[in-house]
PDB file of C-alpha atoms and ligand atoms in Angstrom:
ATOM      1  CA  UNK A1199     -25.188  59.440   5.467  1.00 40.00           C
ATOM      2  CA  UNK A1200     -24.453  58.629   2.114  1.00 44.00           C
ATOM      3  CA  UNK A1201     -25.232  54.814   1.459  1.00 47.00           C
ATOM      4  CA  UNK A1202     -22.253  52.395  -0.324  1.00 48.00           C
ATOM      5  CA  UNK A1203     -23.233  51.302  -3.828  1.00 48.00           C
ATOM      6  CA  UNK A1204     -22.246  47.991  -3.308  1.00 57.00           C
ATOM      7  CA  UNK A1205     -25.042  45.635  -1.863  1.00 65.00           C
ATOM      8  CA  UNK A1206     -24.113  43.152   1.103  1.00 70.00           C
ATOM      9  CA  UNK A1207     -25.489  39.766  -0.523  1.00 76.00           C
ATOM     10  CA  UNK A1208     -25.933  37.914   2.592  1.00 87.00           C
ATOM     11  CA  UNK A1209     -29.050  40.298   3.351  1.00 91.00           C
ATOM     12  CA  UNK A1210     -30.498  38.495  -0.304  1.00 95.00           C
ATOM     13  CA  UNK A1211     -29.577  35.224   1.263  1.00 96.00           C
ATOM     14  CA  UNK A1212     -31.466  36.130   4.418  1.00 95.00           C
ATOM     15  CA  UNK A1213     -34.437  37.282   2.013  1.00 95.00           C
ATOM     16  CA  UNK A1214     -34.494  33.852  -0.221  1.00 97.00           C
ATOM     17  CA  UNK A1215     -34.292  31.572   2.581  1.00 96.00           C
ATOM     18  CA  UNK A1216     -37.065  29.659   3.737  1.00 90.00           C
ATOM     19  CA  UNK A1217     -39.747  27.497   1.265  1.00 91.00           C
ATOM     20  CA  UNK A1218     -40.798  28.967  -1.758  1.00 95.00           C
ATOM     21  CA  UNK A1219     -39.998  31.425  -4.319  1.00 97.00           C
ATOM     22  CA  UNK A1220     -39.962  35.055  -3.635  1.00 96.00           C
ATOM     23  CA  UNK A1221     -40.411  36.043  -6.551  1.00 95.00           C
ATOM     24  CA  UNK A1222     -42.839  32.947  -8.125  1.00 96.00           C
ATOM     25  CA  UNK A1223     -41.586  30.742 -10.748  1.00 97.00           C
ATOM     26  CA  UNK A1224     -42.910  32.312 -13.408  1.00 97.00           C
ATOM     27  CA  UNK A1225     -40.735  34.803 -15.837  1.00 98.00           C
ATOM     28  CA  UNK A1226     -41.247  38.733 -15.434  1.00 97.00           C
ATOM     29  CA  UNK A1227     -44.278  40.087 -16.927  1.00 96.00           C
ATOM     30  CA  UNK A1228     -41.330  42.234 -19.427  1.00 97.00           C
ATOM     31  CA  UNK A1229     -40.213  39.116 -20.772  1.00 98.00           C
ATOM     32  CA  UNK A1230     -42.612  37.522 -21.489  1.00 98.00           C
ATOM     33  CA  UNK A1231     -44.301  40.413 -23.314  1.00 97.00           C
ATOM     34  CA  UNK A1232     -41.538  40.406 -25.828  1.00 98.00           C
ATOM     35  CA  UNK A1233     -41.650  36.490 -26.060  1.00 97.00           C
ATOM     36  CA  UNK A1234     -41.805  37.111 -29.985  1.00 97.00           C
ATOM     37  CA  UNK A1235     -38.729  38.562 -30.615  1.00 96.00           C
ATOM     38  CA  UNK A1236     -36.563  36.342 -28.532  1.00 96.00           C
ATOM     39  CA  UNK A1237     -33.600  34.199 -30.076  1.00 96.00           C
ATOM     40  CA  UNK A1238     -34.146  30.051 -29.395  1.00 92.00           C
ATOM     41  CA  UNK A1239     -30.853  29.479 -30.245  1.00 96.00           C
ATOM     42  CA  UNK A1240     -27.170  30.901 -28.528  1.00 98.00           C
ATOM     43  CA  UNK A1241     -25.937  31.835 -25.705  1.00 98.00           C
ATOM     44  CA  UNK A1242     -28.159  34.131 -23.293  1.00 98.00           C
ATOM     45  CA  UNK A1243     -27.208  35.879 -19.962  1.00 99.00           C
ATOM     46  CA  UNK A1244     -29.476  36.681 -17.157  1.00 99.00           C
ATOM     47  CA  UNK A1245     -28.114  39.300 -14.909  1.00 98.00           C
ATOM     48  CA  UNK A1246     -29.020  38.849 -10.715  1.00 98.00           C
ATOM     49  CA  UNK A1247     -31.182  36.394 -12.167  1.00 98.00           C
ATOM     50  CA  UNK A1248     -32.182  35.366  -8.381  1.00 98.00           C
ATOM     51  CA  UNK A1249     -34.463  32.087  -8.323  1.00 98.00           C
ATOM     52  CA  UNK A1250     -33.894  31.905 -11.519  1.00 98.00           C
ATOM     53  CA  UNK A1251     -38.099  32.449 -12.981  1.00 98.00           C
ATOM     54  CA  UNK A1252     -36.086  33.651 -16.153  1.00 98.00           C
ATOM     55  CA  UNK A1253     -33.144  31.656 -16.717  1.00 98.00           C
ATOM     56  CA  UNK A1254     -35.255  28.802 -16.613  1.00 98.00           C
ATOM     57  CA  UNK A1255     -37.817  30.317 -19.117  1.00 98.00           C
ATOM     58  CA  UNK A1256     -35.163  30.907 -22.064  1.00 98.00           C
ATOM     59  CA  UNK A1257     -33.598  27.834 -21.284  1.00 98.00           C
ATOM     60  CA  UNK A1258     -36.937  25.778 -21.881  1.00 98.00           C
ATOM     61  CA  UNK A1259     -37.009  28.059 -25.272  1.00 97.00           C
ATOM     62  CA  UNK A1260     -33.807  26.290 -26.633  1.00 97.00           C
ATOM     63  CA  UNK A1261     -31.261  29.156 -25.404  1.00 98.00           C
ATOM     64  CA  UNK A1262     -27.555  28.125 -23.570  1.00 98.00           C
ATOM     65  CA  UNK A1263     -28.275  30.423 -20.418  1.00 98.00           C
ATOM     66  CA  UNK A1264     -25.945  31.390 -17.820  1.00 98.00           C
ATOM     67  CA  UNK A1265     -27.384  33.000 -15.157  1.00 98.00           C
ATOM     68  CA  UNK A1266     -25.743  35.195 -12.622  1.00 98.00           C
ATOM     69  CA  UNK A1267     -26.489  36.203  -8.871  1.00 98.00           C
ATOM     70  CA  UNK A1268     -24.639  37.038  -5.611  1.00 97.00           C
ATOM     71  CA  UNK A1269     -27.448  34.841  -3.188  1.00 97.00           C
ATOM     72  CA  UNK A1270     -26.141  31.380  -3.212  1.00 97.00           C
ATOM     73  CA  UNK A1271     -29.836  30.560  -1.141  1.00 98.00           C
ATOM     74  CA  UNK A1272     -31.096  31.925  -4.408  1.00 98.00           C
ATOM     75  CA  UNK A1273     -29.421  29.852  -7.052  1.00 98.00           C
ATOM     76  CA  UNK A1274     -29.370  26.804  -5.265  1.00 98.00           C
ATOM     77  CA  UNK A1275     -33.363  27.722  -5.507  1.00 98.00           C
ATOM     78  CA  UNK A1276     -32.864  28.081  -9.082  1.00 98.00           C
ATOM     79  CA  UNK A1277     -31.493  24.794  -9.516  1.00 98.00           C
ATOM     80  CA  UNK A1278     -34.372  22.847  -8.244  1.00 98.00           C
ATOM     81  CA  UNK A1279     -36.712  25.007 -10.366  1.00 98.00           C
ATOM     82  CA  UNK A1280     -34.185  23.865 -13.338  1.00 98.00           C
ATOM     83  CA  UNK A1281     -34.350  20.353 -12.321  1.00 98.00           C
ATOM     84  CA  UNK A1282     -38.668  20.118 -11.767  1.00 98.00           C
ATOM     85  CA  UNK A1283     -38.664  21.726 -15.332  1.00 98.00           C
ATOM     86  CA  UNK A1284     -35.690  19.518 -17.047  1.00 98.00           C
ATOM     87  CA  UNK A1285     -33.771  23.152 -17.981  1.00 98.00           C
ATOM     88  CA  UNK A1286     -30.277  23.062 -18.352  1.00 98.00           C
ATOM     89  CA  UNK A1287     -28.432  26.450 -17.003  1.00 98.00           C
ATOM     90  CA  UNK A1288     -24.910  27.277 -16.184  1.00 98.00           C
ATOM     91  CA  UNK A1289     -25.270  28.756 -12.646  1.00 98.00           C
ATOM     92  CA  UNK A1290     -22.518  31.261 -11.187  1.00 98.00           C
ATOM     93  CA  UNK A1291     -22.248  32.714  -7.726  1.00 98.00           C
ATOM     94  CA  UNK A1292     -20.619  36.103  -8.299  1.00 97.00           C
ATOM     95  CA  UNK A1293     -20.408  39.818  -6.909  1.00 97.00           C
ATOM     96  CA  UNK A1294     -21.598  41.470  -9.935  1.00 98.00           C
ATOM     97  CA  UNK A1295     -20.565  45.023  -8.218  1.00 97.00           C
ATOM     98  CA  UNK A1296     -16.935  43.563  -7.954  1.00 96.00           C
ATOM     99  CA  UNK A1297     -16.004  44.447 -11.634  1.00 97.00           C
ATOM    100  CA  UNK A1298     -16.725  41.086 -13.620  1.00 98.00           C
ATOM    101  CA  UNK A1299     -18.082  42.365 -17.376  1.00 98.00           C
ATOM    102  CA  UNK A1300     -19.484  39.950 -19.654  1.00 98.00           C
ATOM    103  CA  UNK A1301     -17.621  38.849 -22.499  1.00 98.00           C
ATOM    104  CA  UNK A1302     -17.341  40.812 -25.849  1.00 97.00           C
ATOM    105  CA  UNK A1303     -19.678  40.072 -28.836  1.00 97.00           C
ATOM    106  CA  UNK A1304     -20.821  37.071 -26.919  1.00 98.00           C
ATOM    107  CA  UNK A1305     -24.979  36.793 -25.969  1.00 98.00           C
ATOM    108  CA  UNK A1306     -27.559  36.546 -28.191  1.00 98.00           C
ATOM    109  CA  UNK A1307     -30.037  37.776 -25.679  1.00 98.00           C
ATOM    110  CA  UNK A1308     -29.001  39.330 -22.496  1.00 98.00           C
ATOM    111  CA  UNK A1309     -31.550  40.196 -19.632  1.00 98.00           C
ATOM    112  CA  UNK A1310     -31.535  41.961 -16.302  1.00 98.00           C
ATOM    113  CA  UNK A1311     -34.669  42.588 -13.968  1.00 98.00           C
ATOM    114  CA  UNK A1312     -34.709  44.391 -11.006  1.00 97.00           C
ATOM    115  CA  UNK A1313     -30.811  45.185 -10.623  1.00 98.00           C
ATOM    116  CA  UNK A1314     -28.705  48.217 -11.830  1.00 98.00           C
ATOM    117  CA  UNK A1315     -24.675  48.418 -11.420  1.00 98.00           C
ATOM    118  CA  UNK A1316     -23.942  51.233 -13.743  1.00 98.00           C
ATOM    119  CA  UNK A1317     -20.760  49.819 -14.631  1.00 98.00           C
ATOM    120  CA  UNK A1318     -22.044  46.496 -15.610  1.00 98.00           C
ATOM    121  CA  UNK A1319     -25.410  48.392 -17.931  1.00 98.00           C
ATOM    122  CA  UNK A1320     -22.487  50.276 -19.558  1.00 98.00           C
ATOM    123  CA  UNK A1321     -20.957  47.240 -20.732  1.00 98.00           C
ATOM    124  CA  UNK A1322     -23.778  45.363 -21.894  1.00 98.00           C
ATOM    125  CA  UNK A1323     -24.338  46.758 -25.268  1.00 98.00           C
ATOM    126  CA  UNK A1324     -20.402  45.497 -26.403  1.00 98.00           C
ATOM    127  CA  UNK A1325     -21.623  41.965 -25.527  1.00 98.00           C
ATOM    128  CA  UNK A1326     -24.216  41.732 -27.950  1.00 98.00           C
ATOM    129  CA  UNK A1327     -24.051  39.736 -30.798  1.00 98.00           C
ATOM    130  CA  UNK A1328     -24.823  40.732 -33.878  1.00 97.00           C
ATOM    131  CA  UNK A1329     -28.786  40.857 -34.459  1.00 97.00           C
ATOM    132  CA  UNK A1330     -28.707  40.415 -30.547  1.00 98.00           C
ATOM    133  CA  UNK A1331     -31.399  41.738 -27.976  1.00 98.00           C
ATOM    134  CA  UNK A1332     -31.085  43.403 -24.529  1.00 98.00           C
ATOM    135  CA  UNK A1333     -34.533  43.346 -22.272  1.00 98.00           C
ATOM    136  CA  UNK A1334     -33.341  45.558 -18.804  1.00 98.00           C
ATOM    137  CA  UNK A1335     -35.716  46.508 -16.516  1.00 98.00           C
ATOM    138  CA  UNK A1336     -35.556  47.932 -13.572  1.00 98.00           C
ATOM    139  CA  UNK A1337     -36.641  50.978 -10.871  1.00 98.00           C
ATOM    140  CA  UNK A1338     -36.433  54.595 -11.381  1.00 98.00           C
ATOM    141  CA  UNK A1339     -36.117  57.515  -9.208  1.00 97.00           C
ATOM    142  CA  UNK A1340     -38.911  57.979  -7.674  1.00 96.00           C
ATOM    143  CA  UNK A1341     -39.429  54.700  -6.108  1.00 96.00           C
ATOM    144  CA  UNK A1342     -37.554  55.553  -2.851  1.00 95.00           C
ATOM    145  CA  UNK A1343     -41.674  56.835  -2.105  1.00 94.00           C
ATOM    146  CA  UNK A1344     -43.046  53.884  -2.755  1.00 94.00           C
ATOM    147  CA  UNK A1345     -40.567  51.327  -0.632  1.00 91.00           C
ATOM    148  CA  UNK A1346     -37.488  49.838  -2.188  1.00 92.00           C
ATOM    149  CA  UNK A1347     -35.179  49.752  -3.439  1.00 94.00           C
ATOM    150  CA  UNK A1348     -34.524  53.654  -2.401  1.00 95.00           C
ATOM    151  CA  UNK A1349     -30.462  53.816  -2.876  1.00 96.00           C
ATOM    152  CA  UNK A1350     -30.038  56.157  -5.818  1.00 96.00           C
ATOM    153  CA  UNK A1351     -27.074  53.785  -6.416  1.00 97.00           C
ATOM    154  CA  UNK A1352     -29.632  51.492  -7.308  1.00 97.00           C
ATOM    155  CA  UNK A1353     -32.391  53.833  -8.984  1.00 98.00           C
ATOM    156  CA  UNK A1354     -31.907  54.652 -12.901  1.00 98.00           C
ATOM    157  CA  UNK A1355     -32.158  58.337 -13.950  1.00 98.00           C
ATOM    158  CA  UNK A1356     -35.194  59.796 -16.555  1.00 97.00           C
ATOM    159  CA  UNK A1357     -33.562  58.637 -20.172  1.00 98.00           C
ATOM    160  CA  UNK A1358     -30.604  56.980 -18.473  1.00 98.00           C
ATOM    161  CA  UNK A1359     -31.665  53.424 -19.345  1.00 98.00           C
ATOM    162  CA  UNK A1360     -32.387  54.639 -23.125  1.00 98.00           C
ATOM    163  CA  UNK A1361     -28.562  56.535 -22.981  1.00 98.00           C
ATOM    164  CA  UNK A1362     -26.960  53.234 -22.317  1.00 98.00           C
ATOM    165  CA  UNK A1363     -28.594  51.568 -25.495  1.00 98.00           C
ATOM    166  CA  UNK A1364     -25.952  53.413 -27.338  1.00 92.00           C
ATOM    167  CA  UNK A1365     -25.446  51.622 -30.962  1.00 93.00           C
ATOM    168  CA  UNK A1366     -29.052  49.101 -30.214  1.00 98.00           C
ATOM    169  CA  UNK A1367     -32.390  49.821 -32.029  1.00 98.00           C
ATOM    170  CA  UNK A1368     -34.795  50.622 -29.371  1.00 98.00           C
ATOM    171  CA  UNK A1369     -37.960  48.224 -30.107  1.00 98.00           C
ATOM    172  CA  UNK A1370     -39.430  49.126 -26.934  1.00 98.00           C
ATOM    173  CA  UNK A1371     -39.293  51.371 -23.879  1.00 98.00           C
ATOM    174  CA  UNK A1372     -41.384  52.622 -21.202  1.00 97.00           C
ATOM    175  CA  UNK A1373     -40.482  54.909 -18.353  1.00 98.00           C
ATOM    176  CA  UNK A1374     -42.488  56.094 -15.321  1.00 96.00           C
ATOM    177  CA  UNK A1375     -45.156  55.199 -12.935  1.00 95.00           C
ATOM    178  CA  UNK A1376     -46.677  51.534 -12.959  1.00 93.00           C
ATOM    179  CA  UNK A1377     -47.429  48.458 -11.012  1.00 87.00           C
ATOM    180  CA  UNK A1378     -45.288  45.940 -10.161  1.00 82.00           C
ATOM    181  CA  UNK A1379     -46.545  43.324  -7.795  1.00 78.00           C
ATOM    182  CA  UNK A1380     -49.770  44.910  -7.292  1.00 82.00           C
ATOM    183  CA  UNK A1381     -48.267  47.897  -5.864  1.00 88.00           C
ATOM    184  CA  UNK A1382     -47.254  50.977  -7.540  1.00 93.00           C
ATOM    185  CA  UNK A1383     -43.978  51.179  -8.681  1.00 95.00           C
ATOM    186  CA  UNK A1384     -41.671  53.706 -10.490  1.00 97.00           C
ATOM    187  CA  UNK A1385     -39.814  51.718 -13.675  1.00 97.00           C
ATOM    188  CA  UNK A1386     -38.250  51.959 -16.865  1.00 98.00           C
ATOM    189  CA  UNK A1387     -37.953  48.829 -19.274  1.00 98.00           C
ATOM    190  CA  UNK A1388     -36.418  48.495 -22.658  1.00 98.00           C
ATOM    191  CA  UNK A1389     -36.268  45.655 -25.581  1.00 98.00           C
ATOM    192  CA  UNK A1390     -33.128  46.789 -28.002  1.00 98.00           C
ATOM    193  CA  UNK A1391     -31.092  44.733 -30.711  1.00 98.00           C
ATOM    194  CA  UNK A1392     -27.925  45.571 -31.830  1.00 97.00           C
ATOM    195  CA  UNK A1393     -27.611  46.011 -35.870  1.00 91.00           C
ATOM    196  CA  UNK A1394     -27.430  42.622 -37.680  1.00 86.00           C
ATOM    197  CA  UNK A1395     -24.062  41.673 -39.867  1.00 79.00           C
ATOM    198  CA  UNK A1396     -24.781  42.621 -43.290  1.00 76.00           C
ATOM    199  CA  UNK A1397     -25.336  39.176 -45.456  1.00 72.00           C
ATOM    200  CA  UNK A1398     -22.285  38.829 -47.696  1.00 71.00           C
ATOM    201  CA  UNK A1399     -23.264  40.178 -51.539  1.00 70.00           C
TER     202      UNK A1399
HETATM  203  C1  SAM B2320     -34.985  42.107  -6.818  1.00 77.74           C
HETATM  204  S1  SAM B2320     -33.995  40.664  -7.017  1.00 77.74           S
HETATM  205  C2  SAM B2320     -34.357  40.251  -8.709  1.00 77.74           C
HETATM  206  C3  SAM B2320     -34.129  38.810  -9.049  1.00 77.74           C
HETATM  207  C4  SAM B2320     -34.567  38.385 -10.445  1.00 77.74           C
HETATM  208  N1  SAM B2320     -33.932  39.147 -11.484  1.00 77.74           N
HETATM  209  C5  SAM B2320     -36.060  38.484 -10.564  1.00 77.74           C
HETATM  210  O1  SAM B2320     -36.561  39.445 -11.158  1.00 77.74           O
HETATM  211  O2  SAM B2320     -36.737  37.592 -10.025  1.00 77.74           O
HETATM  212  C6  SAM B2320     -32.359  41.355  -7.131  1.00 77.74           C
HETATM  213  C7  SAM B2320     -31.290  40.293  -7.251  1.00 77.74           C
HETATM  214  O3  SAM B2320     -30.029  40.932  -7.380  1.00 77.74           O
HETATM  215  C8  SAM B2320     -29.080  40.136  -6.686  1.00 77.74           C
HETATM  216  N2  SAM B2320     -27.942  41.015  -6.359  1.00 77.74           N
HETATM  217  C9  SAM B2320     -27.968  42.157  -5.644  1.00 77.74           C
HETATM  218  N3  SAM B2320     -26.726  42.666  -5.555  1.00 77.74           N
HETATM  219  C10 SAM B2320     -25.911  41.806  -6.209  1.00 77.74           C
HETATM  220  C11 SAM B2320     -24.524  41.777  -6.472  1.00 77.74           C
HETATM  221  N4  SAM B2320     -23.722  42.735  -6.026  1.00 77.74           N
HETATM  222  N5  SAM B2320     -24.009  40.756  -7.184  1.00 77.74           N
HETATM  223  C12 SAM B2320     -24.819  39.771  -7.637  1.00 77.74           C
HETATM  224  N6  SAM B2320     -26.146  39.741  -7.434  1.00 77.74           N
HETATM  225  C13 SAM B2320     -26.684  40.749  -6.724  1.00 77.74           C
HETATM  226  C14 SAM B2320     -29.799  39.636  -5.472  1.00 77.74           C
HETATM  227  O4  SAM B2320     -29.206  38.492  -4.910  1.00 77.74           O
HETATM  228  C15 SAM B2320     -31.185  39.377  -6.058  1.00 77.74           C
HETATM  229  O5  SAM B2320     -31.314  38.044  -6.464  1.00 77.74           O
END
């Protein structure tokens, strides 16, 4: 049977309930490899940002984050982690498979870990700022060996996550078979910046 592509986000409510973090409270191992290049100053996005380990980080680092999830469990989770680590962040309780897009030539930095709505990646490129940076990452196909998650809806292509840099520098990328939570995992990642405005002459 073929599955929907839209995911039912009362199951991530069922997952985040109870005490602690799923996930930890630190930020993903991607982001904070590429700590160096990221903007302290702007407007930032953080895509299914869950408990919010990320949101938090840029916020501490001087960034105006919104951060975005479908599990209410989950960002009232990321609130307290806000509040123990004085971090200001807008959060919003939205379907991000129900057709929201981010706002044009808007984010300084935008980041997404462990999500994909094809639709959404698409768009995320046209809401760069100028000089702005993108850090995705997220599973591949292939994973549906390892455990989840296995809906292709939800699994990138080979190349598909470099494709939708279209008009970004690609600083960084990796694609194929690593760890992720001590277990193997099949992944692609990617650091790009759209082209900076030209200094006037
Ligand atoms: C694997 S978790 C990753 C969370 C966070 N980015 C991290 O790395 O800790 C996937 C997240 O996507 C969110 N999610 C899944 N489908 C969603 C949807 N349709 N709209 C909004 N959020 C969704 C879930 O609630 C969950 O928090």
């Amino acid at each position: 049977m073929r599955r929907p592509a839209t995911t039912d986000t009362t199951t991530w409510d069922e997952r985040y309930r109870g005490e602690g973090y799923r996930y930890g409270c630190e930020p993903n191992d991607w982001l904070v490899a590429h700590t160096g290049i990221l903007p302290t100053a702007g407007q930032a996005l953080d895509l299914a940002c869950g408990e919010g380990r990320d949101a938090v980080f840029l916020a501490t680092r001087g960034l105006t984050v919104e951060a975005i999830d479908g599990s209410a469990v989950a960002l009232a989770k990321g609130r307290q982690l806000a509040a123990a680590r004085a971090a200001t962040v807008t959060w919003r309780h939205l379907n991000l498979e129900g057709g929201w897009l981010p706002e044009r030539h808007t984010y300084a930095l935008i980041t997404c870990h462990n999500f994909l709505h094809r639709p959404l990646l698409a768009a995320l490129p046209d809401a760069l700022t100028p000089g702005g940076i993108l850090i995705y990452a997220t599973y591949l196909t292939g994973q549906e060996r390892y455990g989840h998650p296995a809906n292709p809806a939800h699994l990138l292509r080979p190349g598909e996550l470099r494709q939708a840099c279209t008009g970004l520098e690609i600083l960084a990328y990796q694609e194929g078979t690593t760890r992720c939570c001590g277990q193997p995992a099949m992944r692609a990642a990617v650091v790009a910046r759209k082209t900076p405005a030209e200094e006037p002459k």
